[in-house]
Amino acid sequence: MSTEHVLDHRPEGLLRARLRESASKVPEVTVYFWIVKVLTTGMGETASDLLAKVLGPIPAVGLGGLAFVAALVLQFAVRRYVAWIYWTAIVMVSVFGTMAADVLHVGLGVPYTLSTPLFLIALAAVFALWYASERTLSIHTVRTRRREGFYWAAVLATFALGTAAGDLTASIGLGYLGSAVLFAVAIAVPALAHRGGVLGAVTAFWAAYVITRPLGASLADWMADPTARGGLGWGLGPVTLSWTVAIVAFVAFLAVSRQDSGAAV
C-alpha cells in the first residue's frame, strides 16, 4: 500500500494540522536575507521620520499602527513563507518599531540611556517566554501559530531596541556615520564567534539580527541628514524612496527565484 493511500485515509483535520506545522513561515538565512533586512531597517527609520514630519506624530503613529497590524494579519493568514508578504510585515515592523522608540523619547521624554535598556529587558523577556514555552529560539522551528507569535514579538522588540541603541550612540558624539561604522564592526563579532565555535547558531543569529537595525538606520539617517550636521543632505523623501525601490527589487528577485524558501537556523 502506498504512502499516499495511507494519507488519504487519515482524518482531514489531522492532515490540515500537519500541513500547518510543516510549512515554514520564515525565509532561509542567506546573504539576501541580511541585505534586505538592513534595507528595511534604514527605510523604516526614514519613512517613520518622514511620516511624522508630513502628517504629524499622532496621525503618523496611528497610520503606522494600522499598517503594522494589517501586515501581521496577512502574514499570519498564509500557511507558508511568501516573500512579499513576509518582507512587507518586516517593513511595517520597522516603521512602527521606530515610532515606538521615538514616542518614548520625543513624546514622553524618556532618554535613550533609559529606553535602550528597557527595550533590551523587553526582548530578553520575549526570549525567556519563548524558550520556556518551546524549548528553542531557532527560527527553523517557526511552524506553528504560537511560535510565529513569539517570533514576531521578538522581531518587534529587536527593532525598537536597535532604534534606541542607534540613536543613543549618535547622540553621545559618534554621529550617524560613526554609529554606522561602529555597528558594521559589531555585526561581524557574532559571525566570527559562531565561525570560531564560540557562539551557537541561534545566539549568533539573534545578536546579528539586533545589530542590523541600528546599522541600517544609522546609514539611512546619515544619507538623509543635512550636510551641516555631517550627513549627505539627500533628504528623508529621496532616501526613503531609493531604499524602498531596492527592497522591492530584491524581494521580487527572491519571489521569482525562491532562493530563500525554507529556514536555515
Backbone as JSON, one array per atom type, in Angstrom:
{
  "sequence": "MSTEHVLDHRPEGLLRARLRESASKVPEVTVYFWIVKVLTTGMGETASDLLAKVLGPIPAVGLGGLAFVAALVLQFAVRRYVAWIYWTAIVMVSVFGTMAADVLHVGLGVPYTLSTPLFLIALAAVFALWYASERTLSIHTVRTRRREGFYWAAVLATFALGTAAGDLTASIGLGYLGSAVLFAVAIAVPALAHRGGVLGAVTAFWAAYVITRPLGASLADWMADPTARGGLGWGLGPVTLSWTVAIVAFVAFLAVSRQDSGAAV",
  "N": [[0.86, -1.19, 0.0], [0.6, 2.24, -0.83], [2.22, 5.27, 0.42], [0.73, 7.55, -0.09], [-1.83, 6.47, -0.26], [-2.31, 5.68, 2.35], [-2.23, 8.18, 3.64], [-4.45, 9.37, 2.51], [-6.52, 8.24, 3.93], [-6.39, 9.29, 6.41], [-7.71, 11.33, 9.1], [-9.21, 14.35, 8.02], [-8.85, 16.73, 9.48], [-6.52, 16.18, 10.93], [-4.64, 16.03, 8.9], [-4.68, 18.67, 7.96], [-3.7, 19.97, 10.21], [-1.12, 18.92, 10.33], [-0.06, 19.95, 7.99], [-0.11, 22.67, 8.56], [1.79, 22.78, 10.56], [4.07, 21.94, 9.26], [4.78, 23.72, 7.25], [7.07, 26.21, 6.47], [7.39, 29.48, 7.83], [9.19, 31.5, 7.62], [12.01, 33.07, 5.95], [14.9, 31.48, 4.41], [18.1, 31.91, 5.87], [20.15, 33.64, 4.15], [22.68, 35.44, 2.25], [21.1, 37.25, 0.93], [18.98, 37.59, 2.68], [20.15, 39.1, 4.78], [20.89, 41.41, 3.41], [18.39, 42.49, 2.53], [17.22, 42.77, 5.02], [18.81, 44.78, 6.28], [18.25, 46.86, 4.52], [15.49, 47.23, 4.99], [15.56, 48.17, 7.6], [16.81, 50.68, 7.41], [15.08, 52.0, 5.62], [12.72, 51.92, 7.12], [13.4, 53.6, 9.24], [13.78, 56.22, 8.05], [11.33, 56.5, 6.75], [9.53, 56.52, 8.87], [10.29, 58.92, 10.17], [9.72, 60.68, 8.09], [6.93, 60.4, 7.75], [6.05, 61.34, 10.25], [6.85, 63.97, 10.03], [5.36, 64.93, 7.85], [2.64, 64.23, 8.37], [2.33, 64.66, 11.07], [3.09, 63.71, 14.45], [1.13, 62.13, 15.97], [-1.02, 61.33, 14.1], [0.71, 59.94, 12.36], [1.72, 57.82, 13.92], [-0.68, 56.48, 14.4], [-1.45, 55.71, 11.78], [0.79, 54.17, 11.12], [0.53, 52.15, 13.03], [-1.87, 50.89, 12.25], [-1.16, 49.94, 9.69], [0.86, 48.21, 10.43], [-0.52, 46.27, 11.97], [-2.27, 45.27, 9.99], [-0.44, 44.16, 8.17], [0.7, 42.12, 9.71], [-1.56, 40.54, 10.2], [-2.07, 39.58, 7.64], [0.31, 38.16, 7.22], [0.08, 36.14, 9.17], [-2.1, 34.85, 8.16], [-1.4, 33.43, 5.88], [-0.12, 30.16, 4.95], [2.46, 29.4, 4.57], [5.85, 30.47, 3.92], [5.85, 33.46, 2.15], [7.41, 35.57, 0.03], [6.89, 38.42, -0.56], [4.86, 39.02, 1.23], [5.94, 38.39, 3.75], [8.19, 40.17, 3.86], [6.92, 42.61, 3.61], [5.6, 42.7, 6.05], [7.87, 42.84, 7.7], [8.89, 45.35, 6.95], [6.8, 47.0, 7.86], [6.93, 46.46, 10.59], [9.41, 47.57, 11.03], [8.95, 50.32, 10.54], [6.94, 50.87, 12.47], [8.23, 50.0, 14.78], [10.29, 51.87, 14.96], [8.75, 54.14, 15.43], [7.68, 53.48, 17.94], [9.94, 53.57, 19.59], [10.63, 56.25, 19.22], [8.4, 57.56, 20.24], [8.62, 57.12, 22.99], [10.95, 58.61, 23.52], [10.69, 61.24, 22.28], [7.96, 61.91, 22.65], [7.38, 61.2, 25.36], [9.61, 61.92, 26.69], [11.6, 60.15, 27.58], [14.91, 59.33, 28.14], [17.46, 58.09, 25.85], [19.34, 56.6, 27.14], [17.89, 55.31, 29.03], [15.69, 54.15, 27.68], [16.92, 52.35, 25.94], [18.06, 50.19, 27.59], [15.56, 49.38, 28.62], [14.14, 48.41, 26.4], [15.86, 46.33, 25.84], [15.48, 44.68, 28.05], [12.81, 44.04, 27.56], [13.06, 42.55, 25.19], [14.6, 40.42, 26.16], [12.75, 39.32, 27.89], [10.79, 38.41, 26.09], [12.27, 36.44, 24.74], [12.78, 34.73, 26.9], [10.2, 33.83, 27.62], [9.48, 32.62, 25.23], [11.41, 30.56, 25.02], [10.86, 29.14, 27.37], [8.36, 28.16, 26.75], [8.66, 26.78, 24.29], [11.15, 25.59, 24.26], [13.2, 26.24, 22.54], [14.79, 28.72, 20.47], [15.11, 28.83, 17.85], [14.67, 29.88, 14.51], [14.14, 28.04, 12.65], [12.2, 26.43, 13.61], [9.82, 27.76, 13.45], [6.91, 27.04, 12.86], [4.39, 26.83, 13.8], [1.43, 28.51, 15.01], [1.75, 29.6, 17.59], [4.54, 29.7, 17.95], [5.13, 31.38, 15.87], [3.94, 33.69, 16.79], [5.6, 34.32, 19.0], [7.95, 34.73, 17.57], [7.43, 37.07, 16.01], [6.94, 38.9, 18.03], [9.47, 39.02, 19.16], [10.88, 40.04, 16.95], [9.71, 42.61, 16.7], [10.55, 43.71, 19.14], [13.33, 43.7, 18.77], [13.63, 45.59, 16.76], [12.73, 47.96, 18.0], [14.6, 48.11, 20.09], [17.01, 48.27, 18.62], [16.64, 50.72, 17.29], [16.59, 52.57, 19.43], [19.15, 52.1, 20.47], [20.81, 52.85, 18.33], [20.18, 55.58, 18.07], [21.08, 56.39, 20.54], [23.91, 56.01, 20.44], [24.47, 57.81, 18.41], [23.77, 60.19, 19.58], [25.64, 60.61, 21.57], [27.94, 61.57, 20.57], [29.1, 60.15, 18.46], [27.73, 60.45, 16.1], [25.82, 59.84, 13.03], [27.26, 58.58, 10.93], [29.55, 57.67, 12.28], [28.28, 55.95, 14.06], [27.25, 54.07, 12.27], [29.62, 52.9, 11.31], [30.55, 51.81, 13.72], [28.54, 49.87, 14.28], [28.75, 48.3, 12.01], [31.19, 47.08, 12.42], [30.54, 45.79, 14.79], [28.6, 43.93, 14.0], [30.03, 41.98, 12.81], [31.12, 40.55, 14.85], [29.41, 38.5, 16.19], [29.21, 36.78, 13.97], [31.87, 35.98, 13.47], [32.4, 34.83, 15.94], [30.64, 32.69, 15.93], [31.63, 31.26, 13.75], [34.07, 30.56, 14.78], [33.35, 28.73, 16.66], [32.6, 29.58, 19.15], [30.15, 30.73, 19.67], [26.77, 29.73, 19.53], [24.6, 28.84, 16.74], [21.96, 29.88, 16.86], [22.07, 31.88, 18.87], [24.02, 33.55, 17.73], [22.67, 34.33, 15.41], [20.45, 35.87, 16.39], [21.81, 37.9, 17.74], [23.17, 39.2, 15.64], [20.91, 39.95, 14.24], [19.69, 41.87, 15.85], [21.64, 43.89, 15.7], [21.57, 44.66, 13.03], [19.55, 46.5, 12.86], [20.27, 49.15, 14.13], [22.47, 49.53, 12.45], [21.51, 49.73, 9.74], [19.67, 51.85, 10.12], [21.32, 53.95, 11.0], [22.93, 54.36, 8.74], [20.97, 55.19, 6.86], [19.99, 57.51, 8.12], [22.3, 59.06, 8.09], [22.59, 59.47, 5.34], [20.29, 60.98, 4.85], [20.42, 63.21, 6.53], [21.16, 66.77, 6.9], [24.01, 68.38, 5.34], [25.23, 70.15, 7.03], [25.05, 68.96, 9.45], [26.68, 66.84, 9.25], [25.76, 64.93, 7.51], [24.77, 63.49, 4.28], [22.88, 65.0, 3.07], [20.69, 64.26, 1.47], [17.99, 64.11, 2.06], [14.85, 63.12, 3.61], [12.71, 62.1, 2.0], [13.84, 61.32, -0.64], [15.75, 59.39, 0.25], [14.13, 57.49, 1.56], [12.54, 56.68, -0.62], [14.48, 55.64, -2.44], [15.62, 53.51, -0.98], [13.33, 51.98, -0.65], [12.77, 51.22, -3.3], [15.01, 49.59, -3.76], [14.47, 47.53, -1.92], [12.08, 46.46, -2.97], [13.04, 45.52, -5.41], [14.88, 43.49, -4.64], [13.17, 41.77, -3.18], [11.35, 41.04, -5.16], [13.06, 39.61, -6.83], [13.7, 37.48, -5.09], [11.18, 36.35, -4.77], [10.69, 35.33, -7.28], [12.95, 33.69, -7.85], [13.04, 32.08, -5.61], [15.09, 31.56, -3.84], [15.31, 31.84, -1.16], [13.54, 30.22, 0.16], [12.3, 28.31, 2.85], [14.1, 27.53, 5.95], [17.05, 28.22, 7.76], [18.25, 28.32, 10.24]],
  "CA": [[0.0, 0.0, 0.0], [1.44, 3.44, -0.94], [2.09, 6.29, 1.48], [-0.37, 8.44, -0.43], [-3.09, 5.8, 0.06], [-2.48, 5.76, 3.81], [-2.55, 9.57, 3.99], [-5.8, 9.67, 2.06], [-7.48, 7.72, 4.89], [-6.26, 9.96, 7.7], [-8.72, 12.36, 9.29], [-8.89, 15.6, 7.32], [-8.36, 17.71, 10.44], [-5.14, 15.85, 11.26], [-3.83, 16.41, 7.75], [-4.56, 20.13, 7.95], [-2.82, 20.36, 11.32], [0.25, 18.58, 9.96], [0.37, 20.91, 6.97], [0.14, 23.95, 9.22], [3.01, 22.69, 11.34], [5.23, 21.62, 8.44], [5.11, 24.8, 6.34], [7.93, 27.24, 7.06], [6.84, 30.82, 7.71], [10.29, 32.47, 7.6], [12.93, 32.76, 4.86], [16.21, 30.92, 4.7], [19.06, 32.96, 6.19], [21.2, 33.74, 3.15], [23.2, 36.8, 2.12], [19.97, 38.09, 0.53], [18.23, 37.89, 3.89], [20.8, 40.18, 5.51], [20.82, 42.63, 2.6], [17.04, 43.04, 2.61], [16.98, 43.15, 6.42], [19.44, 46.08, 6.51], [17.5, 47.84, 3.74], [14.22, 47.52, 5.67], [15.81, 48.96, 8.81], [17.06, 52.06, 7.01], [13.85, 52.55, 5.05], [11.78, 52.13, 8.21], [13.84, 54.77, 10.01], [13.49, 57.49, 7.37], [9.89, 56.55, 6.48], [8.89, 56.93, 10.12], [10.55, 60.35, 10.36], [9.02, 61.41, 7.03], [5.51, 60.4, 8.08], [5.85, 62.23, 11.4], [7.04, 65.34, 9.56], [4.28, 65.3, 6.93], [1.31, 64.04, 8.96], [2.31, 64.94, 12.49], [3.42, 62.49, 15.19], [0.0, 61.29, 16.37], [-1.57, 60.62, 12.93], [1.71, 59.02, 11.81], [1.73, 56.62, 14.76], [-1.94, 55.78, 14.14], [-1.36, 55.09, 10.46], [1.8, 53.12, 11.21], [-0.02, 51.05, 13.81], [-2.85, 50.18, 11.43], [-0.43, 49.21, 8.64], [1.58, 47.15, 11.13], [-1.49, 45.21, 12.3], [-2.75, 44.68, 8.74], [0.63, 43.34, 7.6], [0.83, 40.9, 10.52], [-2.74, 39.7, 9.96], [-1.84, 38.91, 6.37], [1.39, 37.19, 7.42], [-0.44, 35.01, 9.94], [-3.15, 34.19, 7.39], [-0.83, 32.49, 4.91], [0.32, 28.91, 5.59], [3.88, 29.16, 4.31], [6.59, 31.7, 3.63], [5.63, 34.15, 0.87], [8.41, 36.62, 0.12], [6.41, 39.8, -0.49], [4.05, 39.18, 2.45], [6.85, 38.4, 4.89], [9.01, 41.38, 3.9], [6.02, 43.73, 3.89], [5.44, 42.71, 7.5], [9.12, 43.33, 8.28], [8.93, 46.8, 6.72], [5.85, 47.65, 8.77], [7.52, 46.36, 11.93], [10.5, 48.55, 11.07], [8.36, 51.66, 10.66], [6.25, 51.01, 13.76], [9.23, 49.87, 15.84], [10.93, 53.18, 15.06], [7.79, 55.04, 16.07], [7.57, 53.11, 19.35], [11.11, 54.11, 20.28], [10.58, 57.71, 19.16], [7.34, 58.03, 21.15], [9.18, 57.15, 24.34], [11.94, 59.67, 23.67], [10.18, 62.57, 21.92], [6.65, 62.16, 23.25], [7.35, 61.04, 26.81], [10.84, 62.46, 27.27], [12.45, 59.12, 28.15], [16.21, 59.39, 27.47], [17.91, 56.86, 25.2], [20.09, 55.82, 28.13], [16.91, 54.51, 29.77], [14.85, 53.36, 26.77], [17.7, 51.24, 25.38], [17.99, 49.0, 28.47], [14.18, 48.94, 28.77], [13.84, 47.55, 25.25], [16.68, 45.13, 25.99], [14.76, 43.84, 29.02], [11.61, 43.54, 26.88], [13.48, 41.49, 24.27], [15.01, 39.28, 26.98], [11.52, 38.71, 28.41], [10.19, 37.66, 24.99], [13.09, 35.24, 24.53], [12.6, 33.84, 28.05], [8.88, 33.21, 27.49], [9.54, 31.76, 24.05], [12.18, 29.36, 25.34], [10.13, 28.38, 28.4], [7.23, 27.51, 26.13], [9.01, 25.93, 23.15], [12.47, 24.99, 24.49], [14.1, 26.61, 21.46], [14.59, 30.04, 19.87], [15.5, 28.69, 16.46], [13.63, 30.24, 13.55], [13.85, 26.83, 11.88], [11.04, 25.77, 14.21], [8.64, 28.64, 13.38], [5.97, 26.31, 12.01], [3.08, 26.84, 14.45], [0.94, 29.85, 15.31], [2.32, 30.1, 18.83], [5.93, 30.05, 17.71], [5.13, 32.56, 15.0], [3.65, 34.84, 17.65], [6.83, 34.64, 19.72], [8.92, 35.23, 16.58], [7.14, 38.46, 15.65], [7.14, 39.71, 19.23], [10.93, 39.22, 19.24], [11.26, 40.93, 15.85], [9.31, 43.98, 17.06], [11.42, 44.17, 20.23], [14.67, 43.97, 18.23], [13.59, 46.85, 16.01], [12.67, 49.06, 18.96], [15.9, 48.15, 20.77], [18.02, 48.76, 17.69], [16.4, 52.14, 17.06], [17.05, 53.31, 20.61], [20.61, 51.97, 20.58], [21.42, 53.66, 17.29], [20.02, 56.99, 18.43], [21.93, 56.62, 21.7], [25.31, 56.2, 20.01], [24.56, 59.04, 17.61], [23.6, 61.37, 20.44], [26.74, 60.78, 22.53], [29.12, 62.11, 19.9], [29.56, 59.38, 17.31], [27.04, 60.84, 14.88], [25.24, 58.71, 12.3], [28.3, 57.85, 10.2], [30.34, 56.96, 13.28], [27.46, 54.85, 14.56], [27.19, 53.05, 11.22], [30.9, 52.2, 11.34], [30.57, 51.02, 14.95], [27.67, 48.7, 14.18], [29.29, 47.45, 10.96], [32.2, 46.26, 13.09], [29.88, 44.96, 15.8], [27.83, 42.83, 13.42], [30.97, 40.91, 12.44], [31.52, 39.81, 16.05], [28.72, 37.21, 16.32], [29.53, 35.92, 12.83], [33.2, 35.4, 13.71], [32.31, 33.98, 17.13], [30.0, 31.44, 15.52], [32.56, 30.54, 12.87], [35.13, 30.02, 15.63], [32.8, 27.74, 17.57], [32.38, 30.15, 20.48], [28.75, 31.1, 19.79], [25.87, 28.86, 18.8], [23.97, 29.43, 15.56], [20.76, 30.64, 17.23], [22.52, 33.09, 19.57], [24.7, 34.41, 16.75], [21.66, 34.89, 14.52], [19.68, 36.93, 17.04], [22.72, 39.01, 18.02], [23.33, 39.93, 14.39], [19.6, 40.49, 13.87], [19.52, 43.12, 16.61], [22.6, 44.91, 15.25], [21.21, 45.18, 11.71], [18.65, 47.65, 12.99], [21.0, 50.42, 14.22], [23.36, 49.67, 11.31], [20.75, 50.28, 8.61], [19.08, 53.13, 10.48], [22.38, 54.95, 11.05], [23.3, 54.66, 7.35], [19.9, 55.97, 6.23], [19.97, 58.84, 8.73], [23.48, 59.77, 7.58], [22.28, 59.89, 3.97], [19.2, 61.95, 4.84], [20.72, 64.39, 7.34], [21.8, 67.89, 6.2], [25.46, 68.39, 5.37], [25.67, 70.94, 8.18], [25.07, 68.06, 10.6], [27.56, 65.72, 8.95], [25.12, 63.98, 6.62], [24.93, 63.7, 2.85], [21.91, 66.01, 2.68], [19.79, 63.8, 0.42], [16.62, 64.32, 2.49], [14.09, 61.93, 4.02], [11.93, 61.55, 0.89], [14.67, 60.57, -1.6], [16.35, 58.21, 0.87], [13.05, 56.52, 1.74], [12.15, 56.15, -1.93], [15.55, 54.83, -3.04], [15.73, 52.26, -0.23], [12.13, 51.2, -0.96], [12.98, 50.63, -4.63], [15.97, 48.5, -3.59], [13.77, 46.44, -1.23], [11.14, 45.87, -3.93], [13.83, 44.78, -6.41], [15.41, 42.26, -4.04], [12.07, 40.87, -2.84], [10.85, 40.5, -6.43], [14.02, 38.58, -7.24], [13.55, 36.32, -4.21], [9.88, 35.74, -5.03], [10.79, 34.59, -8.55], [14.0, 32.67, -7.77], [12.78, 31.22, -4.45], [16.37, 31.19, -3.25], [15.26, 31.94, 0.31], [12.44, 29.44, 0.71], [12.76, 27.41, 3.91], [14.74, 28.15, 7.1], [18.37, 27.62, 7.9], [18.82, 28.46, 11.58]],
  "C": [[0.9, 1.25, 0.0], [1.21, 4.38, 0.22], [0.91, 7.2, 1.21], [-1.71, 7.82, -0.07], [-3.36, 5.85, 1.56], [-2.91, 7.16, 4.22], [-3.98, 9.92, 3.63], [-6.85, 9.22, 3.07], [-7.31, 8.33, 6.28], [-7.35, 11.0, 7.84], [-8.28, 13.67, 8.66], [-8.32, 16.65, 8.26], [-6.91, 17.47, 10.81], [-4.22, 16.26, 10.12], [-3.62, 17.92, 7.71], [-3.61, 20.6, 9.04], [-1.37, 20.08, 10.97], [0.8, 19.55, 8.91], [0.7, 22.25, 7.58], [1.47, 23.92, 9.96], [4.26, 22.48, 10.47], [5.67, 22.77, 7.54], [5.93, 25.87, 7.06], [7.33, 28.62, 6.82], [7.92, 31.9, 7.65], [11.25, 32.1, 6.47], [14.21, 32.1, 5.34], [17.19, 32.08, 4.93], [20.24, 32.88, 5.23], [21.74, 35.17, 3.14], [22.08, 37.75, 1.71], [19.13, 38.49, 1.73], [18.83, 39.1, 4.59], [20.77, 41.49, 4.72], [19.45, 43.28, 2.73], [16.74, 43.5, 4.03], [17.57, 44.53, 6.71], [18.68, 47.17, 5.75], [16.18, 48.21, 4.44], [14.43, 48.37, 6.92], [16.03, 50.43, 8.47], [15.82, 52.72, 6.47], [12.82, 52.83, 6.14], [12.11, 53.35, 9.04], [13.43, 56.07, 9.34], [12.01, 57.62, 7.04], [9.14, 57.01, 7.71], [9.07, 58.43, 10.35], [9.79, 61.18, 9.33], [7.53, 61.51, 7.32], [5.2, 61.34, 9.24], [5.96, 63.7, 10.98], [5.86, 65.81, 8.7], [2.91, 65.27, 7.6], [1.19, 64.55, 10.39], [2.51, 63.64, 13.26], [2.25, 61.57, 15.49], [-0.65, 60.59, 15.18], [-0.58, 59.61, 12.33], [1.75, 57.72, 12.6], [0.46, 55.8, 14.52], [-1.92, 55.04, 12.82], [-0.35, 53.94, 10.47], [1.3, 51.91, 11.96], [-1.01, 50.22, 13.02], [-2.16, 49.34, 10.35], [0.32, 48.03, 9.24], [0.65, 45.98, 11.43], [-1.96, 44.5, 11.03], [-1.71, 43.75, 8.13], [0.8, 42.04, 8.37], [-0.36, 39.97, 10.34], [-2.57, 38.92, 8.67], [-0.76, 37.85, 6.5], [0.91, 35.95, 8.16], [-1.46, 34.21, 9.14], [-2.6, 33.17, 6.41], [-0.24, 31.29, 5.65], [1.79, 28.59, 5.37], [4.54, 30.51, 4.07], [6.29, 32.21, 2.22], [6.46, 35.43, 0.94], [7.82, 38.01, 0.31], [5.57, 40.04, 0.76], [4.95, 39.28, 3.67], [7.61, 39.72, 4.98], [8.17, 42.65, 4.05], [5.79, 43.85, 5.39], [6.69, 43.23, 8.19], [9.23, 44.85, 8.12], [8.0, 47.53, 7.69], [6.3, 47.57, 10.23], [8.63, 47.39, 12.09], [9.97, 49.96, 11.29], [7.75, 51.84, 12.05], [7.21, 50.86, 14.93], [9.98, 51.17, 16.06], [10.02, 54.16, 15.79], [7.67, 54.76, 17.56], [8.73, 53.67, 20.15], [11.07, 55.63, 20.33], [9.51, 58.28, 20.1], [7.85, 58.13, 22.57], [10.11, 58.33, 24.53], [11.35, 61.06, 23.43], [8.88, 62.88, 22.65], [6.65, 62.15, 24.76], [8.63, 61.53, 27.49], [11.75, 61.45, 27.92], [13.8, 59.16, 27.42], [16.61, 58.04, 26.88], [18.7, 55.98, 26.17], [19.17, 54.95, 28.98], [16.1, 53.61, 28.84], [15.61, 52.17, 26.18], [17.71, 50.03, 26.3], [16.57, 48.5, 28.69], [13.78, 48.02, 27.62], [14.65, 46.26, 25.29], [16.02, 44.15, 26.96], [13.52, 43.23, 28.38], [11.96, 42.4, 25.94], [13.88, 40.24, 25.06], [13.78, 38.55, 27.53], [10.82, 37.88, 27.33], [10.95, 36.35, 24.76], [12.88, 34.24, 25.67], [11.26, 33.1, 27.96], [8.85, 32.23, 26.32], [10.26, 30.45, 24.38], [11.47, 28.49, 26.38], [8.99, 27.59, 27.79], [7.63, 26.47, 25.1], [10.34, 25.21, 23.28], [13.45, 25.24, 23.34], [13.77, 28.02, 21.0], [14.95, 30.01, 18.39], [14.37, 29.06, 15.52], [13.31, 29.05, 12.63], [12.59, 26.14, 12.37], [9.77, 26.63, 14.15], [7.65, 28.05, 12.38], [4.59, 26.19, 12.66], [2.7, 28.27, 14.76], [1.6, 30.42, 16.55], [3.78, 30.53, 18.64], [6.05, 31.27, 16.79], [4.82, 33.82, 15.8], [4.87, 35.28, 18.44], [7.86, 35.27, 18.77], [8.67, 36.71, 16.28], [7.22, 39.4, 16.84], [8.63, 40.02, 19.4], [11.4, 40.19, 18.17], [10.92, 42.38, 16.19], [10.22, 44.54, 18.16], [12.82, 44.49, 19.72], [14.7, 45.28, 17.46], [13.54, 48.05, 16.96], [14.0, 49.23, 19.69], [16.97, 48.74, 19.86], [17.88, 50.23, 17.39], [16.93, 52.97, 18.22], [18.57, 53.27, 20.74], [21.33, 52.83, 19.55], [21.34, 55.14, 17.59], [20.89, 57.35, 19.63], [23.37, 56.88, 21.28], [25.48, 57.48, 19.21], [24.53, 60.28, 18.48], [24.75, 61.6, 21.41], [28.04, 61.16, 21.84], [29.59, 61.36, 18.68], [28.95, 59.89, 16.0], [26.55, 59.62, 14.13], [26.29, 57.91, 11.55], [29.16, 57.05, 11.17], [29.59, 55.77, 13.85], [27.39, 53.72, 13.55], [28.49, 52.22, 11.19], [30.98, 51.28, 12.56], [29.76, 49.75, 14.8], [28.09, 47.77, 13.04], [30.37, 46.53, 11.51], [31.54, 45.29, 14.06], [29.17, 43.76, 15.2], [28.73, 41.68, 12.99], [31.33, 40.03, 13.64], [30.77, 38.5, 16.21], [29.01, 36.24, 15.17], [30.87, 35.22, 13.04], [33.18, 34.46, 14.91], [31.66, 32.64, 16.79], [30.93, 30.6, 14.66], [33.69, 29.89, 13.68], [34.65, 29.02, 16.65], [32.52, 28.25, 18.98], [30.89, 30.41, 20.73], [27.9, 30.16, 18.95], [25.16, 29.59, 17.68], [22.79, 30.32, 15.93], [21.14, 31.95, 17.92], [23.18, 34.07, 18.61], [23.69, 35.08, 15.81], [20.94, 36.06, 15.17], [20.55, 38.13, 17.4], [22.91, 39.86, 16.77], [22.03, 40.6, 13.97], [19.35, 41.81, 14.58], [20.4, 44.22, 16.03], [22.25, 45.46, 13.87], [20.34, 46.42, 11.8], [19.41, 48.97, 13.12], [21.97, 50.62, 13.06], [22.63, 50.31, 10.13], [20.18, 51.65, 8.9], [20.13, 54.24, 10.49], [22.83, 55.35, 9.64], [22.25, 55.54, 6.68], [19.83, 57.38, 6.81], [21.15, 59.68, 8.24], [23.23, 60.28, 6.16], [21.27, 61.03, 3.94], [19.55, 63.26, 5.55], [21.4, 65.5, 6.52], [23.32, 67.82, 6.32], [26.0, 69.16, 6.56], [25.76, 70.09, 9.44], [25.9, 66.82, 10.34], [26.97, 64.69, 8.04], [25.4, 64.28, 5.16], [23.93, 64.71, 2.3], [20.93, 65.58, 1.6], [18.31, 64.0, 0.78], [15.88, 63.03, 2.77], [13.35, 61.28, 2.85], [12.77, 60.75, -0.09], [15.3, 59.32, -1.0], [15.31, 57.11, 1.06], [12.68, 55.87, 0.42], [13.22, 55.23, -2.51], [15.71, 53.49, -2.31], [14.51, 51.37, -0.48], [12.26, 50.5, -2.3], [13.94, 49.44, -4.53], [15.31, 47.29, -2.93], [12.86, 45.71, -2.21], [11.9, 45.02, -4.95], [14.33, 43.46, -5.84], [14.29, 41.27, -3.72], [11.46, 40.26, -4.09], [11.77, 39.39, -6.94], [13.86, 37.31, -6.4], [12.23, 35.59, -4.47], [9.93, 34.88, -6.29], [11.79, 33.43, -8.43], [13.78, 31.65, -6.66], [14.08, 30.74, -3.79], [16.36, 31.25, -1.73], [14.09, 31.17, 0.89], [12.98, 28.43, 1.71], [13.34, 28.2, 5.05], [16.05, 27.44, 7.37], [18.95, 27.7, 9.28], [18.13, 27.5, 12.53]]
}
